[in-house]
Short mmCIF file of C-alpha atoms in Angstrom, two decimals:
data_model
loop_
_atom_site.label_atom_id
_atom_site.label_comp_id
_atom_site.label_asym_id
_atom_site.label_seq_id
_atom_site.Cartn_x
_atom_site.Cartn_y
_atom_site.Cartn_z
CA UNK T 30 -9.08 -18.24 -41.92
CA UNK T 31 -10.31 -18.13 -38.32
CA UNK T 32 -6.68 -18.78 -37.04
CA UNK T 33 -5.47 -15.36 -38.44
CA UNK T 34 -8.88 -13.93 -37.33
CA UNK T 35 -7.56 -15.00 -33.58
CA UNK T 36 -4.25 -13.66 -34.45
CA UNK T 37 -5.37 -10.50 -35.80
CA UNK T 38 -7.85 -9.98 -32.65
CA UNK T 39 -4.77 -11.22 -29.99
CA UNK T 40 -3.01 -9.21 -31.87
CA UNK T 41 -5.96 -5.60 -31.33
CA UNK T 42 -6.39 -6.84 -27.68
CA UNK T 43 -2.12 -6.48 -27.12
CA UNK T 44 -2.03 -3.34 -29.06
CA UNK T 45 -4.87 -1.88 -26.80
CA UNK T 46 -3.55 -2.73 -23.46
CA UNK T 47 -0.03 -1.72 -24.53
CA UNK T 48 -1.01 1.76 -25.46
CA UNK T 49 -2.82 2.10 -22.64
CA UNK T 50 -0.22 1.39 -19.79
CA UNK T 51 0.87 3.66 -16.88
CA UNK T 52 2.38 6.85 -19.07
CA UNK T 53 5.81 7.61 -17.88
CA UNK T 54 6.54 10.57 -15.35
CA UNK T 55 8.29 13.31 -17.09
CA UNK T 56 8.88 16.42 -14.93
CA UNK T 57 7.56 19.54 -16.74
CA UNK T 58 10.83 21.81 -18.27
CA UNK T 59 11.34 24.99 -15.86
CA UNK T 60 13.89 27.24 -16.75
CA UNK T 61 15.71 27.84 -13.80
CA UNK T 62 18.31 30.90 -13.70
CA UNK T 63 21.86 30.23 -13.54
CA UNK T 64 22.39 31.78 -9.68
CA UNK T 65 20.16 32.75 -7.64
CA UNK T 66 19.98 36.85 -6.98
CA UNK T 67 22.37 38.45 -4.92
CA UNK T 68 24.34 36.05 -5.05
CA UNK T 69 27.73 37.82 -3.76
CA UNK T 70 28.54 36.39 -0.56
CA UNK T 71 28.72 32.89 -2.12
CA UNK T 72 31.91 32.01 -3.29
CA UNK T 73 31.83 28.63 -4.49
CA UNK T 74 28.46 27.66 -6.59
CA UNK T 75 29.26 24.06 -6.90
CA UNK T 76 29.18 23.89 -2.74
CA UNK T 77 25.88 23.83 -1.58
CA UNK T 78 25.51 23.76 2.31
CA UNK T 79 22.48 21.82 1.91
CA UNK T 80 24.54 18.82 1.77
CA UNK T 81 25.86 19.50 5.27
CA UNK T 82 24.40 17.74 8.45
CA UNK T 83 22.81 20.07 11.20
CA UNK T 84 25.53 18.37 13.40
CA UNK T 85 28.11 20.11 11.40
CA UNK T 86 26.75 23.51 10.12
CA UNK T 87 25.48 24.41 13.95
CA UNK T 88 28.98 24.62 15.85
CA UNK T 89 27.47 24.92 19.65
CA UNK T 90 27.43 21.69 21.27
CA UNK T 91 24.04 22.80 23.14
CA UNK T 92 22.19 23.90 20.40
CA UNK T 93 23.11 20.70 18.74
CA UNK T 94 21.89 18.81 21.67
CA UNK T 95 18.60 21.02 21.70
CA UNK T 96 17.77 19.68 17.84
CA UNK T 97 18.94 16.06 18.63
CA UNK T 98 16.51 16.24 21.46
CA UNK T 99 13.34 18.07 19.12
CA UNK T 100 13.70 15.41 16.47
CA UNK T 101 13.27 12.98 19.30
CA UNK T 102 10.37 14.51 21.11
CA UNK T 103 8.95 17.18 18.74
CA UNK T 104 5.14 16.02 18.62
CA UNK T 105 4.82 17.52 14.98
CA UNK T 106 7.38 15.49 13.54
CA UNK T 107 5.92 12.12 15.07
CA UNK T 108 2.92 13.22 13.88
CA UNK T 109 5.24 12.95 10.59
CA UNK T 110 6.60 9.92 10.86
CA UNK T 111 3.49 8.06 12.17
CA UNK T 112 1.68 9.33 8.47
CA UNK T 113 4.76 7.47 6.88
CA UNK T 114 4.36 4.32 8.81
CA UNK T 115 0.37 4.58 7.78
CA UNK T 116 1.26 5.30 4.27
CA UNK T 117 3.77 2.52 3.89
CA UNK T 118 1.39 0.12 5.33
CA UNK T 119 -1.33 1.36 2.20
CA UNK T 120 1.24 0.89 -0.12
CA UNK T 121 1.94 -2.65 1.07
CA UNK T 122 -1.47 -3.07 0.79
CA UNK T 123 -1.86 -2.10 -2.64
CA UNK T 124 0.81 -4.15 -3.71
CA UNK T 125 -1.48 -7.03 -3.61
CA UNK T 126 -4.65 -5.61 -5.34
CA UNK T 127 -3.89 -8.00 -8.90
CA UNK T 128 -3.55 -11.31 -6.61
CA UNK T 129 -6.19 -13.81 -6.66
CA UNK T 130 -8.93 -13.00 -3.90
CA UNK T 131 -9.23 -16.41 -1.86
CA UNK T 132 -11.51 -17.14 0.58
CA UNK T 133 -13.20 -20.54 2.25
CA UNK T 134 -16.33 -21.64 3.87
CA UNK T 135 -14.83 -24.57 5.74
CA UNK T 136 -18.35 -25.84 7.10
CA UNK T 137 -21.67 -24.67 5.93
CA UNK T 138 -25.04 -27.04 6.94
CA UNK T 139 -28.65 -26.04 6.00
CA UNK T 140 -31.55 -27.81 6.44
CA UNK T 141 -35.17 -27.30 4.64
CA UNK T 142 -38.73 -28.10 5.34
CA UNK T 143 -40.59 -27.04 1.72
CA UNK T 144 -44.29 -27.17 1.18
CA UNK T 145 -45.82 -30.40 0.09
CA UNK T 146 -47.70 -28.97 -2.40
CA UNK T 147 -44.61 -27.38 -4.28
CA UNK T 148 -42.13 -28.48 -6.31
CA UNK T 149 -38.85 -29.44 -3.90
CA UNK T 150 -41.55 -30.91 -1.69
CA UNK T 151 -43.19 -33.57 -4.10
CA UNK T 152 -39.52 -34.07 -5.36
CA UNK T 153 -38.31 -34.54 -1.72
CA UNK T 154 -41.20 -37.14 -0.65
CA UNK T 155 -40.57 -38.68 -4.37
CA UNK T 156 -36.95 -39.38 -4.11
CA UNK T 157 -35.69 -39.24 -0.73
CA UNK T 158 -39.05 -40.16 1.13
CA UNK T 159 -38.76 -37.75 3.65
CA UNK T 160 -40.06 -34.15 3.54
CA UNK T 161 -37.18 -31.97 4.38
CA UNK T 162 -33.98 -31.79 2.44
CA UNK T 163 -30.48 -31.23 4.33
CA UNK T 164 -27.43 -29.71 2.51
CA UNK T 165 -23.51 -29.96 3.48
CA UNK T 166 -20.38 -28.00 2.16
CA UNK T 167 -17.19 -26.74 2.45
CA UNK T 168 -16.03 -24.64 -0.44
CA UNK T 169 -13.15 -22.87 -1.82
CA UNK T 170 -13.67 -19.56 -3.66
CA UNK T 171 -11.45 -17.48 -6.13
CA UNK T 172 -11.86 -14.56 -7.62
CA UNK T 173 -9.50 -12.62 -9.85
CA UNK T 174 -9.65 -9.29 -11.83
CA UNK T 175 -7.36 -8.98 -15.08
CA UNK T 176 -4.99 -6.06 -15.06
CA UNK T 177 -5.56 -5.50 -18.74
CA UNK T 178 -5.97 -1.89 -18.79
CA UNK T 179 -3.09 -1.25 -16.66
CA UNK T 180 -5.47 0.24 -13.62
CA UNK T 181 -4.38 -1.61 -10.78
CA UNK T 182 -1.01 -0.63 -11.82
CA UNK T 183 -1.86 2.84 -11.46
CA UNK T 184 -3.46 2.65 -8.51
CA UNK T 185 -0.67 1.05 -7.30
CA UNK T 186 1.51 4.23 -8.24
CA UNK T 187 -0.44 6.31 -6.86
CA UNK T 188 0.05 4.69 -3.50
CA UNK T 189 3.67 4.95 -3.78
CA UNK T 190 3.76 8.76 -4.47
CA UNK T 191 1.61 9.02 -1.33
CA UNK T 192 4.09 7.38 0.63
CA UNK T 193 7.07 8.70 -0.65
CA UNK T 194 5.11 12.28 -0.39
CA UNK T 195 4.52 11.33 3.66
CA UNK T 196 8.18 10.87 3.40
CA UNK T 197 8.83 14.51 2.03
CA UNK T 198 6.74 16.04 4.33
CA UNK T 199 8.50 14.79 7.04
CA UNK T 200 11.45 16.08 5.84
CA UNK T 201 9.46 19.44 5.47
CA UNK T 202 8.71 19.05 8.58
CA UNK T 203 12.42 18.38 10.30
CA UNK T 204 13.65 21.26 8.59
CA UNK T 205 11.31 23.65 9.96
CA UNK T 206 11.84 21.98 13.26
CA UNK T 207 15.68 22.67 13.15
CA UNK T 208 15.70 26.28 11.80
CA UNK T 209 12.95 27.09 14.89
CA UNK T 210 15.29 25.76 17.32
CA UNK T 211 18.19 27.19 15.85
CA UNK T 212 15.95 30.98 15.64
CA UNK T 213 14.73 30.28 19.32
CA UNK T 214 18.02 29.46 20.60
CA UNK T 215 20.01 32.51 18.94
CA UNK T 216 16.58 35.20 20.27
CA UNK T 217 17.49 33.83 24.05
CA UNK T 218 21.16 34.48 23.17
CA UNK T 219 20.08 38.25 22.05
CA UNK T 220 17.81 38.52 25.18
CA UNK T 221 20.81 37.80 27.38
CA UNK T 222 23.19 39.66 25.59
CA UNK T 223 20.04 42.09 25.81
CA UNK T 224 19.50 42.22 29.25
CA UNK T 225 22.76 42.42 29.94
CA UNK T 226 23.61 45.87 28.09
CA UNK T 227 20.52 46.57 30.05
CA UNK T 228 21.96 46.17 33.27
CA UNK T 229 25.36 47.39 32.90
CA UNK T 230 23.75 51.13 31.57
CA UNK T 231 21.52 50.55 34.57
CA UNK T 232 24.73 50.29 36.86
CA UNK T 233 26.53 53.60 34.68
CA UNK T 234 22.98 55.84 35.33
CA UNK T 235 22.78 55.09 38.73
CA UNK T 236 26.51 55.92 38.94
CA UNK T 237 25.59 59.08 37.13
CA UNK T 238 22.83 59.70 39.63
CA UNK T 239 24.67 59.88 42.38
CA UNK T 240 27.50 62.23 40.80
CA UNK T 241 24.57 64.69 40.26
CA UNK T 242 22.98 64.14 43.76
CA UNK T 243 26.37 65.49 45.14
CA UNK T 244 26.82 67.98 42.03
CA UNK T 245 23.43 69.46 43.53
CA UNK T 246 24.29 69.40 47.50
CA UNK T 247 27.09 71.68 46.79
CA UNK T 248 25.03 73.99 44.43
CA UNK T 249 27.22 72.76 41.22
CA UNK T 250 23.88 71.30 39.12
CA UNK T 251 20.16 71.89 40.05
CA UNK T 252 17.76 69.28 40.86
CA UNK T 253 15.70 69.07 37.44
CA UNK T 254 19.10 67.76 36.39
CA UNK T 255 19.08 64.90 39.13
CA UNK T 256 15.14 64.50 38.69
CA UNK T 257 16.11 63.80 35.01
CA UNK T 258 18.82 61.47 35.56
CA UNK T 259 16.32 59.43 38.01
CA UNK T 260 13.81 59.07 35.01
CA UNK T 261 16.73 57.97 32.51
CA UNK T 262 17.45 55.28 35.42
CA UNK T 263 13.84 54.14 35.76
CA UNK T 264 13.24 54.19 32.50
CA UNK T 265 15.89 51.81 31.89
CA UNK T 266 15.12 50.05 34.92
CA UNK T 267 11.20 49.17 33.83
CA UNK T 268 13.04 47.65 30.87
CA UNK T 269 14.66 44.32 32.66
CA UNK T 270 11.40 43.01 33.66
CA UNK T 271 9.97 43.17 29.86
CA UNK T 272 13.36 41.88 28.99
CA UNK T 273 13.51 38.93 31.51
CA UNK T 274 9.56 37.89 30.90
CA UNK T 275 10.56 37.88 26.95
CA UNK T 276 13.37 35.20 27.72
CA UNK T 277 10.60 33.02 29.93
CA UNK T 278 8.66 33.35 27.13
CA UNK T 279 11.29 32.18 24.55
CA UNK T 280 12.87 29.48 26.77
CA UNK T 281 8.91 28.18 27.42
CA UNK T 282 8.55 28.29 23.57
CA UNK T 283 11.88 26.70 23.18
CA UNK T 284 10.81 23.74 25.55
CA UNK T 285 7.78 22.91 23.51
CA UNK T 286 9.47 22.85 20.54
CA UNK T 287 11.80 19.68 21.89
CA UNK T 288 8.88 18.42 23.35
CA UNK T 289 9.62 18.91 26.80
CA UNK T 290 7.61 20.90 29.93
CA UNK T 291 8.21 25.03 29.70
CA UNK T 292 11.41 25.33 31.76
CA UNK T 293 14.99 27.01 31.59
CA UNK T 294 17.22 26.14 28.54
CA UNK T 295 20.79 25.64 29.41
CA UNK T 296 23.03 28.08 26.76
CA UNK T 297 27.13 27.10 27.31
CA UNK T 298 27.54 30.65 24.41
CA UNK T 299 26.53 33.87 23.90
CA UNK T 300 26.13 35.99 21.46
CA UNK T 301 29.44 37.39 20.94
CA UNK T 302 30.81 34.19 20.13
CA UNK T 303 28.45 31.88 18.12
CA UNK T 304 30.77 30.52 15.00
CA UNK T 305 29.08 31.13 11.93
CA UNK T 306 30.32 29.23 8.48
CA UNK T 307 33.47 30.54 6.92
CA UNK T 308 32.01 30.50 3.55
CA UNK T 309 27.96 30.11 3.29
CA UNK T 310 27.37 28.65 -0.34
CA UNK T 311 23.65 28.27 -1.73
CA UNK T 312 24.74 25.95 -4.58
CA UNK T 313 22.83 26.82 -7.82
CA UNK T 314 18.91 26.70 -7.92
CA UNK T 315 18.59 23.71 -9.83
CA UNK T 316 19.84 21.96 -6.79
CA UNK T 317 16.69 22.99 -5.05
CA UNK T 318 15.00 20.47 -6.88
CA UNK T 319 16.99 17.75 -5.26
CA UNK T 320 17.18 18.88 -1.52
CA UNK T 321 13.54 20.87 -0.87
CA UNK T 322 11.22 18.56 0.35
CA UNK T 323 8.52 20.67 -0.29
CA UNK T 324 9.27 20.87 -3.79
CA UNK T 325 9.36 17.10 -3.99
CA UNK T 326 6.28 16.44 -2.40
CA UNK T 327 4.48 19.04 -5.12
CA UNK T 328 6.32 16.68 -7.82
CA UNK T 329 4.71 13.85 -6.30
CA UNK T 330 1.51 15.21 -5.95
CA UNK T 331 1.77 15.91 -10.03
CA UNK T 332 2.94 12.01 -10.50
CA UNK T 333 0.26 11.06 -8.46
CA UNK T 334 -2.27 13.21 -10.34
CA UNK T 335 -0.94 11.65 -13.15
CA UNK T 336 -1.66 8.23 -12.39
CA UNK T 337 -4.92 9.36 -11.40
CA UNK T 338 -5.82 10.38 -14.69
CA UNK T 339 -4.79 6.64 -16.09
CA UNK T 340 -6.89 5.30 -13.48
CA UNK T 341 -9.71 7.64 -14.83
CA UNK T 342 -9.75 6.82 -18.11
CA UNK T 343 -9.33 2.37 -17.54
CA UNK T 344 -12.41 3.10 -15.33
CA UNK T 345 -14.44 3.54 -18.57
CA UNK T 346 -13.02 0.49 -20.38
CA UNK T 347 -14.26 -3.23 -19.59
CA UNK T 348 -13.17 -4.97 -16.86
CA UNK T 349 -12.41 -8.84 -17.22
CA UNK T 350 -12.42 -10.99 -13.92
CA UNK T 351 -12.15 -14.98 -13.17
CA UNK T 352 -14.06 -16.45 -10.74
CA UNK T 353 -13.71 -20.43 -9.30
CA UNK T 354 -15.69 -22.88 -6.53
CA UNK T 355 -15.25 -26.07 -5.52
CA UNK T 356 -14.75 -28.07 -2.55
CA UNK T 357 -17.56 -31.12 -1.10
CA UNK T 358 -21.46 -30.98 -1.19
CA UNK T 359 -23.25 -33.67 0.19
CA UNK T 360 -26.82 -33.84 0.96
CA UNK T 361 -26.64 -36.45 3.73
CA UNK T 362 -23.49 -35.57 6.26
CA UNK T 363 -22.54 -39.31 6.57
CA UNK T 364 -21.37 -38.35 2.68
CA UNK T 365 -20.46 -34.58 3.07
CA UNK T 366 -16.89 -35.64 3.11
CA UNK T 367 -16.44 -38.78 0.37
CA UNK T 368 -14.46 -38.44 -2.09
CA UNK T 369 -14.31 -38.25 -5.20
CA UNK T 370 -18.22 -38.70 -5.00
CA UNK T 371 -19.06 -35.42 -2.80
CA UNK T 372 -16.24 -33.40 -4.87
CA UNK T 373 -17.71 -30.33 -6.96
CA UNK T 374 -16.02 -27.00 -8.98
CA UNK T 375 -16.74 -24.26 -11.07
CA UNK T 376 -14.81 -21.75 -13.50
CA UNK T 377 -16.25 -18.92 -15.11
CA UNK T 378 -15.50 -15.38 -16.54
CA UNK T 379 -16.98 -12.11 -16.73
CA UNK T 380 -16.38 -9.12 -19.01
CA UNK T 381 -17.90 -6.01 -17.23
CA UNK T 382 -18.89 -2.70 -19.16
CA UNK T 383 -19.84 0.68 -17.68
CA UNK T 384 -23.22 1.50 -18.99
CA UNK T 385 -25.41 3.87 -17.20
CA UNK T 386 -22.53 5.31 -14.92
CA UNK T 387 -20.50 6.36 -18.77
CA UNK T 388 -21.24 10.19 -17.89
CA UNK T 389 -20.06 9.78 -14.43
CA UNK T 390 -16.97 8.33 -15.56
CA UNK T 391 -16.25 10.80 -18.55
CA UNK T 392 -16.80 13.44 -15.96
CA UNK T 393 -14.17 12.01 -13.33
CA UNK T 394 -11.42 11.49 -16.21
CA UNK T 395 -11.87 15.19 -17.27
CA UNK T 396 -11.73 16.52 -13.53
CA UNK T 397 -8.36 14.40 -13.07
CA UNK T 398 -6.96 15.53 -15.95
CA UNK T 399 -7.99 19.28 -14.25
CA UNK T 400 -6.75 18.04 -11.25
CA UNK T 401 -3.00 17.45 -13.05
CA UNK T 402 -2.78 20.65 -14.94
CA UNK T 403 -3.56 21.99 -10.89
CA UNK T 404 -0.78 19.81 -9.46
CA UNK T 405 1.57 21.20 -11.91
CA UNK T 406 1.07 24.51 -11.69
CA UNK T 407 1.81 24.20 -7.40
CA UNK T 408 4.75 22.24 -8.55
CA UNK T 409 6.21 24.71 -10.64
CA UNK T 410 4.84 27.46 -7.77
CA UNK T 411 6.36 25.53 -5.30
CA UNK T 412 9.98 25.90 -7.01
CA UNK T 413 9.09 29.64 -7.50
CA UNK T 414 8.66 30.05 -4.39
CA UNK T 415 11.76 28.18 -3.26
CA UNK T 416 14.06 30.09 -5.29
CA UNK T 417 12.23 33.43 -4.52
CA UNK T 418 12.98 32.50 -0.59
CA UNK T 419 16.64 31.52 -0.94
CA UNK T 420 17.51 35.07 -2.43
CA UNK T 421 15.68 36.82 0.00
CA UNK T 422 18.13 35.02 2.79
CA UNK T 423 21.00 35.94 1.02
CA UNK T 424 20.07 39.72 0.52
CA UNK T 425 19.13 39.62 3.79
CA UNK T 426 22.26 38.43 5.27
CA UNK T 427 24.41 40.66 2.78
CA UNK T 428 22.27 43.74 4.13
CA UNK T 429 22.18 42.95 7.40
CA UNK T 430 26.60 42.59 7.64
CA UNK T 431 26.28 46.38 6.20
CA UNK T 432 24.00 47.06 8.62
CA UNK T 433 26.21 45.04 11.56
CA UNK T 434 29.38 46.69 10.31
CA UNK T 435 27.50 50.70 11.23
CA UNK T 436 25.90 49.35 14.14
CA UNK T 437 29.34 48.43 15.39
CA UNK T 438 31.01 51.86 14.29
CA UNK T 439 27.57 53.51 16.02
CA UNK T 440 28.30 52.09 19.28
CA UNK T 441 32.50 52.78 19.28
CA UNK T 442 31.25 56.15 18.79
CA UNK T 443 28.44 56.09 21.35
CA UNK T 444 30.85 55.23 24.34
CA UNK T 445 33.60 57.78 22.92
CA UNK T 446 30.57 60.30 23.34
CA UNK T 447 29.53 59.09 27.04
CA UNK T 448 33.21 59.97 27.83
CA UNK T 449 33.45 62.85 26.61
CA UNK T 450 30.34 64.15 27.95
CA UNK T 451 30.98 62.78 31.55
CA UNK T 452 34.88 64.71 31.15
CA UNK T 453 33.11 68.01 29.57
CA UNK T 454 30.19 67.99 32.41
CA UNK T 455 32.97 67.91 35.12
CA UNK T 456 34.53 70.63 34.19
CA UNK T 457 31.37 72.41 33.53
CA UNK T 458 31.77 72.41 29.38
CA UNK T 459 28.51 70.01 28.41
CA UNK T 460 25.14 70.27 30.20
CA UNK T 461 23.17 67.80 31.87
CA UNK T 462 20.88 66.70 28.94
CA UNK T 463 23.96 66.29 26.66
CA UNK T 464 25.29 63.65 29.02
CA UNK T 465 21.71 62.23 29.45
CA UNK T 466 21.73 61.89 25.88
CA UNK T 467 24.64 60.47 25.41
CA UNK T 468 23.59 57.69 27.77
CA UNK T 469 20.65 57.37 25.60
CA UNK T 470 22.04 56.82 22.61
CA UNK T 471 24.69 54.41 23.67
CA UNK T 472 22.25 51.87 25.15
CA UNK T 473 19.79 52.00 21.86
CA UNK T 474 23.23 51.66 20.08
CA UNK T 475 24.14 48.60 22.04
CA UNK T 476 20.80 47.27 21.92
CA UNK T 477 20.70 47.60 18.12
CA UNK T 478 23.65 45.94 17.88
CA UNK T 479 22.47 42.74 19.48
CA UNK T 480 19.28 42.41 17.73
CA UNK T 481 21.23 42.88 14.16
CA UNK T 482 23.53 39.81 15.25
CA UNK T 483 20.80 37.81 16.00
CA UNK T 484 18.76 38.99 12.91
CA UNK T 485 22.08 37.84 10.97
CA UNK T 486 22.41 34.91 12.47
CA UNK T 487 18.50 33.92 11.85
CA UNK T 488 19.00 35.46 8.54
CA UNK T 489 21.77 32.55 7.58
CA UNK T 490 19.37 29.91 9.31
CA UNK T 491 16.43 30.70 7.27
CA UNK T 492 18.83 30.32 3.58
CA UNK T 493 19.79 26.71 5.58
CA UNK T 494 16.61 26.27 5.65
CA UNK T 495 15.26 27.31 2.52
CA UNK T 496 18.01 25.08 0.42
CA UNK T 497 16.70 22.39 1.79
CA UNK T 498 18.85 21.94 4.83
CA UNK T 499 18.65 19.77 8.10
CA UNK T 500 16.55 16.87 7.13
CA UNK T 501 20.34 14.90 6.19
#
């Protein structure tokens, strides 16, 4: 009869700690659309450009260099890495938390003087005749702590999400790194491009001027039309400084980003010619979950709560833990080390039960199961917002090649019009302002022109970017 009772009860105690072992991640089901919106520049779903190195998908050599160099020296990223190397070294670390705790006093001497009148000191004169005792070891200890309950186990995964998550946000991290680069490097390339549209209408108006200055000496024109010419010209001309001290600016911003002192950044293109991809495919928004880091490291914060609610809930159960001594003990040291006479040892076991501390514990399991319903709902945020971003980049990029296409047709018909008005003010057919005017409108033309490129090119960074690009 008391066999099966011990069968029955091994048989309770297995069923317990089986039921309550670390619960299996499932990801929560989010119904993710088939393609993401505006989707019409893509033409091949199953391609995803996420899969494609930085290396590869940049074609200048020297903006290439530029990101090899900020994933080098970029401060924020070895701020990064240096998490992952501190995380790895916890998980390590926790790795060991269910083996035997081992220490040893190798040498531990004590001497004692008691009272005569008390007990050790009539026993001491008594037995020993002498009044002070002496007392000699060197001891082994060992303590271990039963992983019943499955809570060291869950600690344990909760140390690998956090190190796999320091491995995301690096990631997160690179691929913000590269698209800033990439964004900085293309915003010089408009500045130049910029600056020198600037210059070159500079060079027409003062060409202009002088027409008018001799228009005026020979009483063809009148001098409000030269004074107006000179404040087109000056008006252009405050324009390179702003221009210049914006590329400083960028090229100083640039520098940090690489890690490097402000100075100039070498550019071997311009804007005319960067090589965009021949075909820019997003891939399908399930893929997102794959190649975002940030979406990865909410998922791991929602494994990680998960474990945390195991660990929660085994904190309320019993703990059972193993403890052991033994080594030599002597009380003369001519005997501290004779054996087998001096040897000595111990086992015993402890089963542990919250008491007092129950409500505290209660209250932490039902915060950490708050805690996961939290992580969840930033995970499934997370790939909200992922999604939402890579169909803004592609409407952007679809509206901004409209936009590129007029700007283009604006400024054909901009320099037609500064023709015409230079022929038709010659022969006294257009006035002044009309050819003022003109001017006017083909620089803001040209201008426009170059910042829509460069908002283009950003444009097809930022969907890089946002499918999880440039961490490969």
């Amino acid at each position: 009869m008391n066999s099966i009772k011990n069968i029955a009860y091994l048989a309770l105690i297995s069923g317990i700690a089986v039921s309550c072992k670390v619960q299996k991640y499932e990801r929560p089901e989010i119904k993710m659309p088939e393609a993401f919106r505006s989707d019409t520049i893509v033409t091949d779903n199953s391609e995803n450009i996420a899969k494609i190195s930085y290396k590869d998908f940049f074609k200048d050599p020297v903006l290439v260099a530029l990101i090899d160099k900020a994933i080098v020296q970029n401060n924020d990223l070895q701020l990064a890495l240096k998490q992952i190397e501190f995380a790895s070294l916890a998980y390590h670390q926790s790795k060991w938390a269910n083996v035997p705790t081992v220490s040893a006093t190798v040498a531990n001497a004590s001497l004692s003087r008691p009272s005569d009148n008390s007990m050790n000191g009539m026993m001491a004169g008594q037995f020993m005749g002498r009044k002070y005792t002496e007392d000699y070891s060197t001891t082994i200890n060992i303590s271990w702590e039963a992983d019943i309950w499955g809570k060291i186990r869950g600690r344990k995964e909760q140390a690998l999400t956090e190190y796999l998550k320091t491995q995301e946000a690096a990631k997160a991290v690179r691929t913000q790194l590269v698209a800033s680069v990439v964004q900085g490097y293309y915003n010089v390339l408009m500045l130049d491009t910029q600056l020198e549209i600037t210059k070159s209408n500079l060079a027409y108006s003062d060409t202009t001027l002088k027409y008018l200055t001799k228009q005026q000496e020979v009483g063809l024109t009148t001098a409000l039309a030269v004074q107006q010419q000179e404040i087109v010209k000056d008006q252009i001309l405050k324009t390179i400084p702003a221009i210049e001290s914006s590329i400083a600016t960028q090229e100083n911003a640039l520098s940090l980003l690489i890690g490097s002192m402000p100075d100039k950044i070498e550019r071997s293109a311009s804007l005319n010619n960067i090589q965009t991809p021949e075909t820019i495919a997003s891939g399908i928004p399930a893929d997102l979950l794959s190649y975002r880091p940030d979406i990865k490291s909410a998922e791991l914060d929602l494994r990680k709560s998960i474990s945390g609610i195991h660990v929660a809930k085994m904190s309320m159960y019993p703990s059972f833990s193993i403890t052991a001594q033994g080594g030599l003990n002597a009380f003369q040291a001519s005997h501290w080390f004779s054996v087998p006479g001096s040897l000595f040892g111990m086992v015993a076991g402890a089963i542990a039960q919250p008491l007092l501390n129950g409500k505290q514990l209660k209250t932490q399991y039902e915060q950490s199961k708050v805690l996961s319903q939290q992580a969840e709902i930033t995970f499934k945020q997370s790939v909200l917002k992922a999604v939402g971003e890579v169909s803004d980049a592609l409407i952007q990029i679809q509206k901004l090649e409209e936009q590129q296409k007029i700007a283009e047709g604006l400024v054909m018909k901009s320099n037609e019009a500064v023709k015409k008005a230079d022929i038709l003010f010659k022969y006294n057919s257009a006035t002044y302002i009309e050819v003022i005017l003109a001017q006017s409108n083909k620089l803001q033309a040209e201008l426009d022109l170059a910042s829509l490129k460069a908002q283009r090119l950003n444009a097809i960074t930022m969907l890089y970017r946002s499918v999880g690009g440039g961490w490969q």
